[in-house]
Amino acid sequence: MKHKNIGMALSGGGIRAMLFHLGLFKWLAENNLMEKVKRISTVSGASLCVGMIYAHNNLGWPTSQQFLDVVLPSIEKALQVDLQRTSISKLIVSPTYWSKRVNVISKVLESSWGVHGRLSQLTGDTMWYINCTTFETGKRFRFCRENMGDYTIGYVEKPNIPLADVMAASAGFPVLIGPYMLKTSEYNWTPSKYSEDNFQLSKNHSLHLWDGGIYDNLGLESVFKLNKGGALSEGLDFLIISNASASIGLQNRNKRLSVQNMKRLLDISMDQVVSLRSRAVMAFIKETGQGMYVKIGNSAEKIAVASGCSEDLREHLIKQCLPTEQAINTMHYKTTLSKPDDSDIQMLLRHGYEVTNCTYRCYQNNKQEG
């Protein structure tokens, strides 16, 4: 990937996704590629991941060495605090916040995970797009340091909104967490050329922002255009997609827990959207060679066999990576904000790193000897 301007689309998936993506970033850093990352689009757990990278590097995008020496160790230390348990404890103490659970998560991100500052204060030439879903319009609501909004409502320039709020809004999974309520009266809105004439922002109106994964759990739209066979966004010449979505697997309907059944239906819908978009972008990557698709649960053996790489490289990668059964198990790690065991943290980090390395070695650099 020498001399490439890299765009990244990182999926949701709670703590599982956060750790898997951190493994990907570790691989990028070890190969001096953090400086090549020019655009990132994130959903849910990936938004927590990238937000932590900024927060633990004084709101700037880190160099490869900064990520390895400072950022990753600092994040691993912060993760010793259980985000979900701490949030629940605060809700028990202050039950009036139950309808604003996402706001509580934001406060815990600030107090326990070291997230600070405002979105407009991010620095560097890497652009980060955080994706939510607007309940009122059914469209993608996008945050970045330049603006926020969706194309039917309009946009706010340089939004002065806490970084922790943006991260929490992107992770607001329906049923389990709930929406982030954005008071429109606190910002000056500029209509876009696509704004709906029949949608008027009243003085006391609030927008309800849910997890961006409901709209698209890969967050592709800021880095990849699906029309006309697909194309990278302007200024990019290489795309990395990291999909840490869980396997929906087989599951019997629970006759008592309607909440669990509702979540199951959402999972099915989101899985279908990811599958359709994945096929389109994979066709583009196969045709142009301008990207790679990193998928949780893929073992070194599966990647090597599918790529048709040399037997020597296949054996080398299989020997140094997680066994197939362990690799598959990572995909079944629950979508949660609870702190994993230390062994699970290291396994998910390692898996993200290894899948990235295997995918690159087998597809982008398959002539390299093991």
Coordinates of C-alpha atoms in Angstrom, one line a residue:
M1 CA 0.0 0.0 0.0
K2 CA 2.9 2.3 -0.6
H3 CA 2.0 5.9 -1.5
K4 CA -1.8 5.2 -1.0
N5 CA -4.4 7.5 0.5
I6 CA -6.4 5.0 2.6
G7 CA -10.1 5.2 3.3
M8 CA -11.6 3.0 6.0
A9 CA -15.1 1.8 6.8
L10 CA -15.4 0.2 10.2
S11 CA -18.4 -1.8 11.4
G12 CA -20.3 -1.8 14.6
G13 CA -20.4 -4.6 17.1
G14 CA -19.9 -3.2 20.6
I15 CA -16.7 -4.0 22.5
R16 CA -16.0 -6.9 20.1
A17 CA -15.8 -4.6 17.2
M18 CA -13.8 -2.0 19.1
L19 CA -11.1 -4.5 20.0
F20 CA -11.0 -6.2 16.6
H21 CA -10.6 -2.8 14.9
L22 CA -7.8 -1.9 17.3
G23 CA -6.0 -5.0 16.1
L24 CA -6.3 -3.7 12.6
F25 CA -4.9 -0.3 13.6
K26 CA -2.0 -2.1 15.3
W27 CA -1.1 -3.8 12.1
L28 CA -1.3 -0.5 10.2
A29 CA 0.9 1.2 12.8
E30 CA 3.5 -1.6 12.7
N31 CA 3.6 -1.1 8.9
N32 CA 3.9 2.7 9.2
L33 CA 0.5 3.2 7.5
M34 CA -1.4 5.3 10.1
E35 CA -0.1 8.4 8.3
K36 CA -1.7 7.2 5.1
V37 CA -5.2 7.0 6.6
K38 CA -7.1 10.0 5.2
R39 CA -10.8 9.2 5.7
I40 CA -12.5 7.0 8.3
S41 CA -16.2 6.1 8.5
T42 CA -17.5 4.4 11.7
V43 CA -20.5 2.9 13.2
S44 CA -21.3 2.1 16.9
G45 CA -18.4 0.1 18.4
A46 CA -16.1 1.4 15.7
S47 CA -17.0 4.9 16.7
L48 CA -16.0 4.1 20.3
C49 CA -12.7 2.7 18.9
V50 CA -11.7 5.8 16.8
G51 CA -13.0 8.2 19.4
M52 CA -10.7 6.6 22.0
I53 CA -7.8 6.9 19.6
Y54 CA -8.4 10.6 19.3
A55 CA -9.1 11.1 23.0
H56 CA -5.9 9.4 24.0
N57 CA -3.8 11.4 21.6
N58 CA -4.9 14.9 22.6
L59 CA -7.6 15.0 19.9
G60 CA -5.2 14.5 17.0
W61 CA -4.8 11.6 14.7
P62 CA -1.7 9.7 15.8
T63 CA 1.4 8.7 13.9
S64 CA 2.2 5.0 13.7
Q65 CA 4.8 5.3 16.5
Q66 CA 2.4 7.3 18.7
F67 CA -0.3 4.7 18.3
L68 CA 2.0 1.9 19.3
D69 CA 3.9 3.7 22.2
V70 CA 1.2 5.8 23.7
V71 CA -2.4 5.4 22.4
L72 CA -2.9 1.6 22.4
P73 CA -1.4 1.1 25.9
S74 CA -3.5 4.0 27.2
I75 CA -6.7 2.6 25.7
E76 CA -6.0 -0.9 27.1
K77 CA -5.6 0.6 30.5
A78 CA -8.9 2.6 30.2
L79 CA -10.8 -0.6 29.2
Q80 CA -10.2 -2.0 32.7
V81 CA -13.3 0.1 33.6
D82 CA -16.5 -1.7 32.7
L83 CA -18.5 0.8 30.6
Q84 CA -21.8 -1.1 30.8
R85 CA -21.6 -1.9 34.5
T86 CA -20.6 1.6 35.5
S87 CA -23.4 3.1 33.4
I88 CA -26.0 0.7 35.0
S89 CA -24.7 1.7 38.5
K90 CA -25.3 5.4 37.7
L91 CA -28.8 4.6 36.4
I92 CA -29.7 2.8 39.7
V93 CA -28.5 5.8 41.7
S94 CA -30.3 8.2 39.3
P95 CA -33.3 6.3 37.8
T96 CA -34.7 9.5 36.3
Y97 CA -32.0 9.1 33.6
W98 CA -33.4 5.7 32.5
S99 CA -35.0 7.3 29.4
K100 CA -31.7 8.9 28.6
R101 CA -29.4 5.9 28.9
V102 CA -27.2 7.1 26.0
N103 CA -26.5 10.3 27.9
V104 CA -25.3 8.3 30.9
I105 CA -22.9 6.3 28.6
S106 CA -21.6 9.7 27.4
K107 CA -20.8 10.8 30.9
V108 CA -19.1 7.5 31.7
L109 CA -17.0 7.8 28.6
E110 CA -15.8 11.1 29.9
S111 CA -15.3 10.2 33.5
S112 CA -13.9 6.6 33.2
W113 CA -12.5 6.2 29.6
G114 CA -10.8 9.6 29.4
V115 CA -12.9 10.9 26.5
H116 CA -12.7 14.7 26.4
G117 CA -13.1 17.7 24.1
R118 CA -15.5 18.5 21.3
L119 CA -15.9 17.2 17.8
S120 CA -14.9 20.5 16.3
Q121 CA -11.6 20.4 18.1
L122 CA -10.2 17.3 16.3
T123 CA -7.0 18.1 14.5
G124 CA -5.0 16.7 11.6
D125 CA -5.7 15.9 7.9
T126 CA -7.6 12.7 8.6
M127 CA -11.3 13.1 8.3
W128 CA -13.5 11.0 10.6
Y129 CA -17.2 10.5 9.9
I130 CA -19.4 9.1 12.6
N131 CA -22.7 7.5 11.5
C132 CA -26.1 7.5 13.3
T133 CA -29.7 6.9 12.1
T134 CA -32.2 9.7 12.3
F135 CA -35.5 8.2 13.5
E136 CA -37.6 11.1 12.1
T137 CA -36.3 10.8 8.6
G138 CA -35.0 7.3 8.4
K139 CA -31.8 8.6 6.9
R140 CA -28.1 8.5 7.8
F141 CA -27.2 11.3 10.3
R142 CA -23.5 12.1 9.9
F143 CA -21.2 13.8 12.3
C144 CA -17.7 15.1 11.4
R145 CA -15.7 18.1 12.6
E146 CA -16.8 20.2 9.6
N147 CA -20.6 19.6 10.0
M148 CA -23.4 17.4 11.2
G149 CA -26.8 16.5 9.9
D150 CA -28.7 14.5 7.3
Y151 CA -29.5 15.5 3.8
T152 CA -33.3 15.8 4.3
I153 CA -32.9 18.1 7.4
G154 CA -29.8 20.1 6.7
Y155 CA -26.5 20.7 8.4
V156 CA -24.8 22.5 11.2
E157 CA -21.3 23.8 10.4
K158 CA -18.4 23.0 12.9
P159 CA -20.7 21.5 15.5
N160 CA -19.7 22.4 19.1
I161 CA -20.8 19.0 20.5
P162 CA -18.9 16.9 23.0
L163 CA -17.0 14.1 21.5
A164 CA -18.4 11.7 24.1
D165 CA -21.9 12.5 23.0
V166 CA -21.2 11.7 19.4
M167 CA -19.6 8.4 20.3
A168 CA -22.5 7.4 22.5
A169 CA -25.1 8.5 19.9
S170 CA -23.5 6.2 17.3
A171 CA -23.6 3.3 19.8
G172 CA -27.2 3.8 20.8
F173 CA -28.5 0.4 19.8
P174 CA -32.3 0.2 19.9
V175 CA -34.0 -1.7 22.8
L176 CA -30.8 -2.0 24.8
I177 CA -29.6 1.6 24.9
G178 CA -32.0 4.0 23.2
P179 CA -31.7 7.2 21.2
Y180 CA -29.6 10.2 21.7
M181 CA -31.9 13.3 21.7
L182 CA -30.3 16.2 19.9
K183 CA -32.0 19.5 20.7
T184 CA -32.1 21.3 17.3
S185 CA -32.7 24.7 18.9
E186 CA -29.1 24.7 20.2
Y187 CA -27.6 24.9 16.7
N188 CA -27.9 26.9 13.6
W189 CA -29.1 24.7 10.7
T190 CA -28.5 25.3 7.0
P191 CA -30.8 23.4 4.7
S192 CA -29.2 21.2 2.0
K193 CA -30.3 21.3 -1.6
Y194 CA -32.0 18.0 -0.9
S195 CA -33.8 19.1 2.3
E196 CA -37.5 18.1 2.5
D197 CA -39.8 21.1 2.3
N198 CA -42.3 19.4 4.6
F199 CA -39.8 18.8 7.4
Q200 CA -39.7 21.9 9.6
L201 CA -37.5 22.1 12.7
S202 CA -39.6 23.6 15.4
K203 CA -38.1 25.7 18.1
N204 CA -38.2 23.0 20.7
H205 CA -37.8 20.0 18.4
S206 CA -35.5 17.1 19.2
L207 CA -34.0 14.6 16.8
H208 CA -33.7 11.0 18.0
L209 CA -30.5 9.5 16.8
W210 CA -30.0 5.7 17.0
D211 CA -27.1 3.4 16.3
G212 CA -25.8 4.0 12.7
G213 CA -25.8 0.2 12.2
I214 CA -29.6 0.2 11.6
Y215 CA -29.0 2.2 8.4
D216 CA -25.7 0.5 7.4
N217 CA -23.5 -1.4 9.8
L218 CA -20.4 -0.9 7.5
G219 CA -20.7 2.9 7.3
L220 CA -19.7 2.8 3.6
E221 CA -21.2 6.0 2.3
S222 CA -18.5 8.4 3.4
V223 CA -15.7 6.4 1.7
F224 CA -17.3 4.4 -1.2
K225 CA -20.0 5.2 -3.7
L226 CA -22.2 2.3 -4.7
N227 CA -23.6 3.7 -8.0
K228 CA -22.3 2.8 -11.4
G229 CA -20.4 -0.3 -10.2
G230 CA -18.8 1.5 -7.3
A231 CA -16.1 4.1 -6.8
L232 CA -13.9 5.4 -4.0
S233 CA -14.6 8.8 -2.6
E234 CA -12.6 11.6 -4.0
G235 CA -8.9 11.7 -2.8
L236 CA -8.8 8.0 -1.9
D237 CA -7.0 5.3 -3.8
F238 CA -7.3 2.3 -1.4
L239 CA -10.2 1.1 0.8
I240 CA -10.0 -1.0 3.9
I241 CA -13.3 -2.5 5.2
S242 CA -13.3 -4.0 8.6
N243 CA -16.4 -6.0 9.4
A244 CA -16.7 -7.1 13.0
S245 CA -20.4 -7.9 12.8
A246 CA -21.6 -10.9 14.8
S247 CA -22.9 -14.0 13.2
I248 CA -26.6 -14.2 13.7
G249 CA -26.5 -18.0 13.6
L250 CA -29.4 -20.2 14.6
Q251 CA -31.7 -19.1 17.4
N252 CA -35.1 -20.3 18.6
R253 CA -37.8 -17.7 19.3
N254 CA -38.1 -16.9 23.0
K255 CA -41.8 -17.2 24.0
R256 CA -41.5 -14.8 26.9
L257 CA -38.8 -12.2 26.2
S258 CA -40.3 -9.9 23.5
V259 CA -37.2 -7.6 23.9
Q260 CA -34.9 -10.5 22.8
N261 CA -37.1 -11.3 19.9
M262 CA -37.2 -7.7 18.8
K263 CA -33.4 -7.5 18.9
R264 CA -33.3 -10.7 16.8
L265 CA -35.4 -9.1 14.1
L266 CA -33.1 -6.1 14.1
D267 CA -30.0 -8.3 13.8
I268 CA -31.6 -10.1 10.8
S269 CA -32.4 -6.8 9.0
M270 CA -28.9 -5.4 9.7
D271 CA -27.2 -8.6 8.6
Q272 CA -29.1 -8.5 5.2
V273 CA -28.0 -4.9 4.6
V274 CA -24.4 -5.7 5.4
S275 CA -24.5 -8.8 3.0
L276 CA -25.9 -6.7 0.1
R277 CA -23.4 -3.9 0.5
S278 CA -20.5 -6.4 1.1
R279 CA -21.2 -8.0 -2.3
A280 CA -21.1 -4.7 -4.1
V281 CA -17.9 -3.5 -2.5
M282 CA -16.2 -7.0 -2.8
A283 CA -17.0 -7.0 -6.6
F284 CA -15.2 -3.6 -6.8
I285 CA -12.2 -4.8 -4.9
K286 CA -11.9 -7.9 -7.0
E287 CA -12.1 -6.0 -10.2
T288 CA -9.8 -3.1 -9.3
G289 CA -7.5 -4.4 -6.5
Q290 CA -8.0 -1.1 -4.7
G291 CA -8.9 -2.4 -1.3
M292 CA -9.2 -5.3 1.1
Y293 CA -12.0 -6.7 3.2
V294 CA -11.2 -7.8 6.7
K295 CA -13.8 -10.0 8.4
I296 CA -14.0 -11.2 11.9
G297 CA -14.2 -15.0 12.3
N298 CA -12.0 -15.6 9.2
S299 CA -9.2 -18.0 10.0
A300 CA -5.7 -17.9 8.5
E301 CA -6.6 -21.2 6.7
K302 CA -9.8 -19.9 5.3
I303 CA -8.2 -16.7 4.0
A304 CA -5.2 -18.6 2.5
V305 CA -7.2 -21.3 0.8
A306 CA -9.7 -18.8 -0.7
S307 CA -6.8 -16.6 -2.0
G308 CA -5.0 -19.5 -3.7
C309 CA -1.7 -18.3 -2.2
S310 CA 1.4 -20.5 -2.2
E311 CA 1.5 -23.6 0.1
D312 CA 4.5 -22.2 1.9
L313 CA 2.7 -19.0 2.8
R314 CA -0.4 -20.8 3.8
E315 CA 1.5 -23.1 6.2
H316 CA 3.4 -20.2 7.6
L317 CA 0.3 -18.2 8.4
I318 CA -1.7 -21.1 9.8
K319 CA 1.2 -21.9 12.1
Q320 CA 1.5 -18.4 13.6
C321 CA -2.2 -17.5 13.8
L322 CA -5.2 -18.5 16.0
P323 CA -6.6 -21.9 15.3
T324 CA -9.7 -22.0 13.1
E325 CA -12.0 -22.9 16.0
Q326 CA -10.8 -19.9 18.1
A327 CA -11.0 -17.6 15.1
I328 CA -14.7 -18.6 14.5
N329 CA -15.5 -18.1 18.2
T330 CA -14.5 -14.4 18.1
M331 CA -17.5 -13.9 15.7
H332 CA -19.8 -15.2 18.4
Y333 CA -18.6 -12.9 21.1
K334 CA -21.7 -11.0 22.4
T335 CA -22.4 -7.5 21.1
T336 CA -22.1 -5.8 24.4
L337 CA -20.4 -2.8 26.2
S338 CA -19.3 -5.0 29.1
K339 CA -15.6 -5.3 29.8
P340 CA -14.2 -8.6 28.4
D341 CA -11.9 -10.8 30.4
D342 CA -8.2 -9.9 29.8
S343 CA -7.8 -13.0 27.8
D344 CA -10.7 -12.1 25.5
I345 CA -9.3 -8.6 25.1
Q346 CA -6.0 -10.0 23.9
M347 CA -7.7 -12.6 21.7
L348 CA -9.8 -10.0 19.9
L349 CA -6.9 -7.7 19.4
R350 CA -4.8 -10.5 18.2
H351 CA -7.5 -11.7 15.8
G352 CA -8.0 -8.3 14.3
Y353 CA -4.3 -8.0 13.7
E354 CA -3.9 -11.5 12.3
V355 CA -6.9 -11.3 9.9
T356 CA -5.6 -8.0 8.5
N357 CA -2.1 -9.4 8.1
C358 CA -3.3 -12.6 6.4
T359 CA -5.7 -10.7 4.1
Y360 CA -2.9 -8.4 3.0
R361 CA -0.3 -11.1 2.6
C362 CA -2.6 -13.4 0.7
Y363 CA -4.3 -10.8 -1.6
Q364 CA -2.3 -7.6 -1.7
N365 CA 1.2 -9.0 -1.4
N366 CA 0.8 -12.7 -2.3
K367 CA 4.3 -13.0 -3.8
Q368 CA 5.9 -12.3 -0.5
E369 CA 7.5 -15.4 1.0
G370 CA 6.4 -16.7 4.4

